[in-house]
Tab-separated table of C-alpha atoms and ligand atoms in Angstrom:
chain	number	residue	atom	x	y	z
V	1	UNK	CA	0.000	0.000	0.000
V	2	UNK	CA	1.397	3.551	-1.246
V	3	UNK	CA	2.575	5.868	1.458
V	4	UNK	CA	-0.122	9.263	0.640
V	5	UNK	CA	1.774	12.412	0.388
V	6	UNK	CA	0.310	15.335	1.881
V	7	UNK	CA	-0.155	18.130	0.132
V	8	UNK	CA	-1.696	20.714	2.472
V	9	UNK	CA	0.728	19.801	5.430
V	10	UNK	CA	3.956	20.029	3.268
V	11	UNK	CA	2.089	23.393	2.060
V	12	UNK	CA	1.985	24.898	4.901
V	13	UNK	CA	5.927	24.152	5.879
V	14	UNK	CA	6.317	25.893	2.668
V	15	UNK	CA	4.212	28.907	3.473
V	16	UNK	CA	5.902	28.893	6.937
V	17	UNK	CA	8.971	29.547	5.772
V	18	UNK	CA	7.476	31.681	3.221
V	19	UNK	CA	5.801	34.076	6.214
V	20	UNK	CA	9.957	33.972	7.483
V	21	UNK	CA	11.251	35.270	4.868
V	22	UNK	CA	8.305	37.839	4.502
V	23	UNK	CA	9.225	39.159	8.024
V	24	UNK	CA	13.105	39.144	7.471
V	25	UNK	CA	12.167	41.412	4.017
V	26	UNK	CA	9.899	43.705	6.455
V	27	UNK	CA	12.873	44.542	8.514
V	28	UNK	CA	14.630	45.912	5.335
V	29	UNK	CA	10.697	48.219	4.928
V	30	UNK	CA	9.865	45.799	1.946
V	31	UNK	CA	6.361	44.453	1.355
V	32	UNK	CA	6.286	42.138	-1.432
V	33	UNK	CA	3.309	42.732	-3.912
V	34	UNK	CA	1.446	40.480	-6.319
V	35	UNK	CA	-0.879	41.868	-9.032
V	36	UNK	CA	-3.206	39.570	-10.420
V	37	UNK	CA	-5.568	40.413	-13.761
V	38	UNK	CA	-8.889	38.978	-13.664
V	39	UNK	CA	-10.918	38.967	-16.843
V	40	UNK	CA	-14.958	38.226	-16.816
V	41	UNK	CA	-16.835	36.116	-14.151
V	42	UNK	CA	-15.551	32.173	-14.890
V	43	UNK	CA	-16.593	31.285	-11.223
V	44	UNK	CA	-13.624	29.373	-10.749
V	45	UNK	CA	-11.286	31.898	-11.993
V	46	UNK	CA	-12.771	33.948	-9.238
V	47	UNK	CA	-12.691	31.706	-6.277
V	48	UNK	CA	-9.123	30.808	-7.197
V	49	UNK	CA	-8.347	34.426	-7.245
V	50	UNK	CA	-10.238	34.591	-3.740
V	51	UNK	CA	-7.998	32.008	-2.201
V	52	UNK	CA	-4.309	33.882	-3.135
V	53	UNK	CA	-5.622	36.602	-2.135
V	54	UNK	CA	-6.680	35.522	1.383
V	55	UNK	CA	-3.606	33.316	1.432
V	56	UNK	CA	-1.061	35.816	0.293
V	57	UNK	CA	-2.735	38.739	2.842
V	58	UNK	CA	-2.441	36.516	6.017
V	59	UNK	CA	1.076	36.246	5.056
V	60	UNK	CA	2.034	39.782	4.796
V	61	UNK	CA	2.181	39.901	0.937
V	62	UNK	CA	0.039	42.678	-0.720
V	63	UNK	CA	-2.396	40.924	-2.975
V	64	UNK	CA	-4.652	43.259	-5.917
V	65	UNK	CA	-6.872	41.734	-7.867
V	66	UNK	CA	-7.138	44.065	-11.218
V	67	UNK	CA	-10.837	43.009	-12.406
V	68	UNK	CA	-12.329	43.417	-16.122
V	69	UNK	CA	-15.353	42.770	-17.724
V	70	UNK	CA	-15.748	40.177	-20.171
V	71	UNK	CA	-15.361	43.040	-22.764
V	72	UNK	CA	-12.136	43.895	-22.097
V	73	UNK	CA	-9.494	44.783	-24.284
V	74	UNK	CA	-6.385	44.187	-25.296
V	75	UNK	CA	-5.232	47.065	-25.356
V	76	UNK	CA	-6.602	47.709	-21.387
V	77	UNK	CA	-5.289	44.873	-20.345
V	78	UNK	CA	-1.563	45.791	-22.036
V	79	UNK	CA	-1.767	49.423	-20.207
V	80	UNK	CA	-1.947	47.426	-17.273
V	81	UNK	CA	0.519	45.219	-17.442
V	82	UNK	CA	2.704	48.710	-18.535
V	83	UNK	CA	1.732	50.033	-15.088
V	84	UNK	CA	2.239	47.260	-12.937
V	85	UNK	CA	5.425	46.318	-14.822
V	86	UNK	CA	6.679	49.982	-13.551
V	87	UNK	CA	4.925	49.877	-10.279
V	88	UNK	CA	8.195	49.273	-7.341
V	89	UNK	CA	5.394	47.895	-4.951
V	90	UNK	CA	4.407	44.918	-7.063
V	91	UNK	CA	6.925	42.429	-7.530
V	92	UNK	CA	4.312	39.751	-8.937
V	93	UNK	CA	2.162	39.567	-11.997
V	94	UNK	CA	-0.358	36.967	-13.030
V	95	UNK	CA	-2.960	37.150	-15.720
V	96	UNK	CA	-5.796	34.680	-14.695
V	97	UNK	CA	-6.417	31.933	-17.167
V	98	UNK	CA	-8.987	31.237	-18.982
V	99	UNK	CA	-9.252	34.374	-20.237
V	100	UNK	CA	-12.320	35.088	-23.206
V	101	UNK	CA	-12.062	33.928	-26.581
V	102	UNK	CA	-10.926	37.477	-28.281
V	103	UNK	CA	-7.875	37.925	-25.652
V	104	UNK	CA	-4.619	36.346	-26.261
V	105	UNK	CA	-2.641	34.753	-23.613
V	106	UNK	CA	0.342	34.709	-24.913
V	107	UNK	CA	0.435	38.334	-26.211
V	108	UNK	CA	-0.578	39.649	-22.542
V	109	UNK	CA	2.390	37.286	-21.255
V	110	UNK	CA	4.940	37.903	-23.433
V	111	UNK	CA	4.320	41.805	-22.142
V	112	UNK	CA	4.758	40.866	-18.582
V	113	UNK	CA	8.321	42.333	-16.839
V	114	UNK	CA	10.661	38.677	-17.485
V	115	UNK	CA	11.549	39.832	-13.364
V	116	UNK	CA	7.856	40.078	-12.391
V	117	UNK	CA	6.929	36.884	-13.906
V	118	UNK	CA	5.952	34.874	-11.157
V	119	UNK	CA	4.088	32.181	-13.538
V	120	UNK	CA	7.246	31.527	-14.936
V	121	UNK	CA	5.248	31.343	-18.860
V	122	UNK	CA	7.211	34.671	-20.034
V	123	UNK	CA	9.515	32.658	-23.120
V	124	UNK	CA	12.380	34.197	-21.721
V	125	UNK	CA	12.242	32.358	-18.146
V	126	UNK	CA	10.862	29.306	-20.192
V	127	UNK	CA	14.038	29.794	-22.976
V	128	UNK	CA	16.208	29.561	-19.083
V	129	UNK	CA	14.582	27.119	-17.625
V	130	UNK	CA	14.933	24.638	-21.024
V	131	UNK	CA	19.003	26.066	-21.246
V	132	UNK	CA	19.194	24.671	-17.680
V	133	UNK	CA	20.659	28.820	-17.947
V	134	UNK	CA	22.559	29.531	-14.402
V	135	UNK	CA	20.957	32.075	-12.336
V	136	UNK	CA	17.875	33.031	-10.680
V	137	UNK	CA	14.318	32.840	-12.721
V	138	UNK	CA	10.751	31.795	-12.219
V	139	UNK	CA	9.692	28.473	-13.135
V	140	UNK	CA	5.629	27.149	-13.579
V	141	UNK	CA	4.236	26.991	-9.926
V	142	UNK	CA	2.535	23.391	-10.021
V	143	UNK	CA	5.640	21.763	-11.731
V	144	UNK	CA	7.823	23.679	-9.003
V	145	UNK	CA	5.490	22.195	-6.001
V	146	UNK	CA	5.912	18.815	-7.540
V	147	UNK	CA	9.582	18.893	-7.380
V	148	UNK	CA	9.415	20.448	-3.802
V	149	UNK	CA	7.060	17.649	-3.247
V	150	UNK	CA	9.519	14.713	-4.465
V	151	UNK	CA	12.504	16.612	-2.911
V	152	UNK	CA	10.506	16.126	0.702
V	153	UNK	CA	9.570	12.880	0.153
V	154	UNK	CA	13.254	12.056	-0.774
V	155	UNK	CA	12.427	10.514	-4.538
V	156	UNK	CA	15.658	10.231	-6.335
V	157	UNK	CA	15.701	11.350	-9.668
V	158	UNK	CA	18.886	10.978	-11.302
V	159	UNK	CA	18.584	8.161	-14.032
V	160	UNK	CA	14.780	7.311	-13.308
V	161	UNK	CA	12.066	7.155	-15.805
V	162	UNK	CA	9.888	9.855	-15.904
V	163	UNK	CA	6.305	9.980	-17.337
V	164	UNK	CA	4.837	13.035	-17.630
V	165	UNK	CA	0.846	12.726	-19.331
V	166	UNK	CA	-0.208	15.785	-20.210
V	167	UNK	CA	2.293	18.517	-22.190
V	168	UNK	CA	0.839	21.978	-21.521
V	169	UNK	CA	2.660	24.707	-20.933
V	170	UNK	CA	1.561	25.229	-17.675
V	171	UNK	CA	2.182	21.494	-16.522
V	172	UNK	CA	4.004	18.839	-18.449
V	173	UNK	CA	6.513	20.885	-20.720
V	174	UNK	CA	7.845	22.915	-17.560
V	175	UNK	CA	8.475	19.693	-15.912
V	176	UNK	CA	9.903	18.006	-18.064
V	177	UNK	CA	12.591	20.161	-18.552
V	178	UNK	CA	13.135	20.267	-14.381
V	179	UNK	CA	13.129	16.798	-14.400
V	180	UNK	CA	15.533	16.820	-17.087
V	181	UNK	CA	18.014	19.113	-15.765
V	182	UNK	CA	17.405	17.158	-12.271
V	183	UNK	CA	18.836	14.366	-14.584
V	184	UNK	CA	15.603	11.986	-15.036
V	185	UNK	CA	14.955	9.918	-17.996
V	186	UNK	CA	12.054	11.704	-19.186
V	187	UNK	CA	9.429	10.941	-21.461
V	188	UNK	CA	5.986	13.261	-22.373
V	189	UNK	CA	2.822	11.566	-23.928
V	190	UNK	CA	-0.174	13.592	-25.103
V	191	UNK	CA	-3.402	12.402	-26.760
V	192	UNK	CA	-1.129	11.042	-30.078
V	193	UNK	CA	0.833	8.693	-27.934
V	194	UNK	CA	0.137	5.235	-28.952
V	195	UNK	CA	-0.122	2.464	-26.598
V	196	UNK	CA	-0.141	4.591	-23.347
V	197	UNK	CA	-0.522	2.094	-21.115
V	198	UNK	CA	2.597	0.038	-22.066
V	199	UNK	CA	4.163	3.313	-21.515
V	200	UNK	CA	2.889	4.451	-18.328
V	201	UNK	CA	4.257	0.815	-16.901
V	202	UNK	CA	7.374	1.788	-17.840
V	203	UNK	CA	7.496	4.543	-15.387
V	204	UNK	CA	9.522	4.964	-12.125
V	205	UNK	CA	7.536	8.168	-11.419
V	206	UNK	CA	4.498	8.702	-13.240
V	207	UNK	CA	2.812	12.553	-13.290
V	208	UNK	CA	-0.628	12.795	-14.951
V	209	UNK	CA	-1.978	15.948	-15.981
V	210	UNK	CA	-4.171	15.726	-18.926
V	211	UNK	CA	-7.757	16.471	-17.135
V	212	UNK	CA	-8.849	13.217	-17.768
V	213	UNK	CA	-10.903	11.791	-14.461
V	214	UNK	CA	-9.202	8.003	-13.446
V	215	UNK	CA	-7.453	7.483	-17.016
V	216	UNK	CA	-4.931	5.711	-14.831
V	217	UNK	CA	-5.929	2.413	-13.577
V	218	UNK	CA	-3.752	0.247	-11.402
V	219	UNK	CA	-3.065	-1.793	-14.511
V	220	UNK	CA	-1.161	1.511	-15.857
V	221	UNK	CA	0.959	1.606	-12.950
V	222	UNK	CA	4.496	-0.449	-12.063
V	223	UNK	CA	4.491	-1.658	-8.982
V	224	UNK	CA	6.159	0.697	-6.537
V	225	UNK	CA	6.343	3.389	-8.925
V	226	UNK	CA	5.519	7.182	-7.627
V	227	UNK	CA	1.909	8.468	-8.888
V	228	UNK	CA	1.628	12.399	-8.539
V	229	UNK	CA	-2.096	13.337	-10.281
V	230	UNK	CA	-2.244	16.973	-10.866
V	231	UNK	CA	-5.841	16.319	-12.399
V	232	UNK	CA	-9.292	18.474	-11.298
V	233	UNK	CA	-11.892	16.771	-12.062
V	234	UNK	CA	-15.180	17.162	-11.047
V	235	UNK	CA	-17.920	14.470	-11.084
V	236	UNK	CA	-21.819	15.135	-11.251
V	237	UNK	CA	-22.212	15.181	-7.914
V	238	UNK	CA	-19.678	17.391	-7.406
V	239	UNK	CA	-16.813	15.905	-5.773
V	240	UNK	CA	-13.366	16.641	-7.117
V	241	UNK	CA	-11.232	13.443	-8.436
V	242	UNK	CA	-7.944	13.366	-10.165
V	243	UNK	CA	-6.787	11.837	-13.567
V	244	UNK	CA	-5.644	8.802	-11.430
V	245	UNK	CA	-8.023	6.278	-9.403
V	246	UNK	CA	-6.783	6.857	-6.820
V	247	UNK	CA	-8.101	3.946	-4.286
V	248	UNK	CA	-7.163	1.300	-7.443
V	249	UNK	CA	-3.508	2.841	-8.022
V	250	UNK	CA	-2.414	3.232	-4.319
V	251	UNK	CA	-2.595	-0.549	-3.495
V	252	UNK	CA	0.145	-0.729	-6.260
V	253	UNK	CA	2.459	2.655	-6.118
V	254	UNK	CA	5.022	3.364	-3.495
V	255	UNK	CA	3.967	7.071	-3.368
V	256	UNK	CA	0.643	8.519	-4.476
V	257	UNK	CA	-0.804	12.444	-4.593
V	258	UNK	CA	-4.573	12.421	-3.719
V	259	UNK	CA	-6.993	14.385	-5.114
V	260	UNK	CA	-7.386	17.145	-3.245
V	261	UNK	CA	-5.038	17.806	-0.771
V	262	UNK	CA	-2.002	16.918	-3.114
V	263	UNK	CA	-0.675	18.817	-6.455
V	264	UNK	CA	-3.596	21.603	-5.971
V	265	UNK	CA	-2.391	23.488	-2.268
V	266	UNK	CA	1.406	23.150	-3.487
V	267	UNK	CA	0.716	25.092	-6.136
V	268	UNK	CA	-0.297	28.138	-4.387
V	269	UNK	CA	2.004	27.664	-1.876
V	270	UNK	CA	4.861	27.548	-4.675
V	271	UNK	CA	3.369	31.065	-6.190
V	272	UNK	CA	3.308	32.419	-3.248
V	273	UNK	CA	7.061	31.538	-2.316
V	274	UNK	CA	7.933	32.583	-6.050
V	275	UNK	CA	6.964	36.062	-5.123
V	276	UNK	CA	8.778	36.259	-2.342
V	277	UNK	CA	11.888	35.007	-4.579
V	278	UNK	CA	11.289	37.619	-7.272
V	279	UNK	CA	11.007	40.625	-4.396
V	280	UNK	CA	14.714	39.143	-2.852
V	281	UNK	CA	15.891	38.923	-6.026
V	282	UNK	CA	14.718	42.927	-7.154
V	283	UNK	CA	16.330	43.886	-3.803
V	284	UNK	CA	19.589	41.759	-3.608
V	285	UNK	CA	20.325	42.561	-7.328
V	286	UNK	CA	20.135	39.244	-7.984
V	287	UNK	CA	18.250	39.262	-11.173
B	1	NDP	P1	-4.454	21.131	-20.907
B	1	NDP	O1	-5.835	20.821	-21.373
B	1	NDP	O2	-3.802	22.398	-21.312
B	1	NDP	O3	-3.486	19.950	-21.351
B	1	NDP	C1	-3.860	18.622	-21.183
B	1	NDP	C2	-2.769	17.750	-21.746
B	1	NDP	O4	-3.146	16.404	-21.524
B	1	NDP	C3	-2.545	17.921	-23.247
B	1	NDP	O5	-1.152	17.919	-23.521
B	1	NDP	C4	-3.218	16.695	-23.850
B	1	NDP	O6	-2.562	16.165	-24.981
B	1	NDP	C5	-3.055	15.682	-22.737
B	1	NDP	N1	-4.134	14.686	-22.770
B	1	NDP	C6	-5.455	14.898	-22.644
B	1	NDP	N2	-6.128	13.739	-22.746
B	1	NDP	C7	-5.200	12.772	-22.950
B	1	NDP	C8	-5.259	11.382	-23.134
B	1	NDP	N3	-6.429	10.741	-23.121
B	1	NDP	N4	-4.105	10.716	-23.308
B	1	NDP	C9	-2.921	11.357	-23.294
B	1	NDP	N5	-2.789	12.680	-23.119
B	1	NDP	C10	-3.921	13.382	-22.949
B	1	NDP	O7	-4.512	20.982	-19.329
B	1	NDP	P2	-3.571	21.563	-18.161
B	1	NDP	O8	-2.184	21.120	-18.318
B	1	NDP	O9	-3.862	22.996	-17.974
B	1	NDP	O10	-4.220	20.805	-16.911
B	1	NDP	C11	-4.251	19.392	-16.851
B	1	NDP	C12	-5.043	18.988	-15.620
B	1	NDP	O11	-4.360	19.436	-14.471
B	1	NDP	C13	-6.438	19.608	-15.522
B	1	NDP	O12	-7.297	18.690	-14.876
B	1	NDP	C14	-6.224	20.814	-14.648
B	1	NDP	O13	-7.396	21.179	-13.949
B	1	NDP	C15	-5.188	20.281	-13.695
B	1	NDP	N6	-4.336	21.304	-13.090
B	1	NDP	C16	-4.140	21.207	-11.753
B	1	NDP	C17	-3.309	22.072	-11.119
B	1	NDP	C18	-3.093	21.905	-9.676
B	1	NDP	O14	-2.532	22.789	-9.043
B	1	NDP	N7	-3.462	20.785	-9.081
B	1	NDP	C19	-2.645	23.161	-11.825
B	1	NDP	C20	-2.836	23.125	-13.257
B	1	NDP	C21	-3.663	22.229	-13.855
B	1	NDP	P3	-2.400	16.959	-26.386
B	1	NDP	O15	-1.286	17.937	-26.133
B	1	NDP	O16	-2.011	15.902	-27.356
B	1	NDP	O17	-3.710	17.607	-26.651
């Protein structure tokens, strides 16, 4: 029976030392500030925004939440980013996905400050990130808590095969190229991958995040292999699940993420930390 990591306890370590270094920064009269851009009402979009917000407060971080209609413009949203990008009291920007149809995510990120990127999606902290470039930069929050994750649950990396199911840019491209430079054997399977299964089995650590509820049976899984499921799902009644089935999969794996309380409060937690990072950085001239 897998050992069940857990996410929300190892969160809050983070976040504790997260509030510590928060305090130390206060000492030097330095507040660290995330903006985050909020287009239209996708309910989830706005709970999610909700939950930094309180999160990031308690902890001493200034948190704004820049709102827009649906309508929204380009253009508004770019004169935004311009002002926040030149504002010395945020340190953090995020531009809340998914944003409408007519917006484009990738113009409004590419026009984010590289140094005030704390999604790490800007292609010039990506560009680093896949150079394995030297230096400080921010990398995707949810492939960040995963390797926090492994790191505290002392999974070696160096030479094992890697997984990854899913190859988004905010999930499964990011991590592969930290598991990568953490030298893993990495492979990355999306919906063209033939014979997934015979794949999957092949995996030392397996990380699913395609939004597919309980694709992964225990029958995908080598025994004693590590199962991190980044997945949301949500049934009809409700209940939030993960890509992985989860009661099936941990009488084989070693190590297994549930869903919730695994990948999800990491991921915040990670952000949060990230900003932190970027506002030492700014002051320490550490760029
Ligand atoms: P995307 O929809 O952007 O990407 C999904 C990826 O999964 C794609 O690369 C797709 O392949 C692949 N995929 C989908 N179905 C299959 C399949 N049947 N077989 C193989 N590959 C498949 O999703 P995200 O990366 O944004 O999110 C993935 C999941 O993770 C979602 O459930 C999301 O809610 C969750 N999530 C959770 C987070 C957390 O903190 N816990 C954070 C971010 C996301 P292809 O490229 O070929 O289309």
């Amino acid at each position: 029976m897998a050992e069940i990591i857990n996410g929300r306890e190892l969160a809050k370590q983070v976040n504790q030392n997260t509030s510590l270094r928060i305090a130390k920064l206060a000492q030097r009269g330095v507040q660290p500030g995330i903006a985050d851009i909020l287009v239209g009402n996708d309910p989830a979009s706005r709970i999610y925004s909700r939950t930094k917000r309180r999160k990031a407060e308690q902890m001493g971080i200034k948190f704004m939440i820049a709102q827009f209609p649906e309508s929204a413009t380009e253009q508004e949203l770019m004169r935004t980013i311009e002002q926040f990008n030149k504002d010395e009291t945020i340190n953090a920007i995020l531009v809340q996905a998914p944003l409408p149809d007519h917006l484009d995510q990738v113009h409004l990120i590419n026009a984010i400050d590289p140094q005030k990127d704390v999604d790490g999606f800007h292609p010039i902290n990506v560009g680093k990130l896949y150079n394995k470039q030297p230096g400080n930069y921010p990398v995707a929050c949810t492939p960040r808590g995963i390797m926090k994750m492994l790191e505290h649950y002392d999974v070696d990396l160096p030479g094992k095969n890697v997984v990854i199911v899913g190859r988004s840019i905010l999930v499964g491209r990011p991590l592969q190229s930290l598991m990568i430079n953490a030298n893993a054997t990495v492979t990355i399977a999306g919906r063209h991958t033939k014979n997934l299964s015979a794949l999957t089995r092949t995996a030392d650590i397996l990380i699913v995040a395609a939004g597919q509820a309980k694709m992964i049976g225990a029958n995908d899984v080598k025994p004693g292999a590590v199962v991190i499921d980044v997945g949301i799902n949500r049934t009809a009644e409700g209940k939030l699940i993960g890509d992985v089935d989860f009661d099936a999969v941990k009488k084989v794996a070693s190590l297994i993420t549930p869903v919730p309380g695994g990948v999800g409060p990491m991921t915040v937690a990670s952000m949060l930390a990230q900003s932190v990072d970027l506002t030492e950085w700014k002051i320490n001239g550490e760029e």
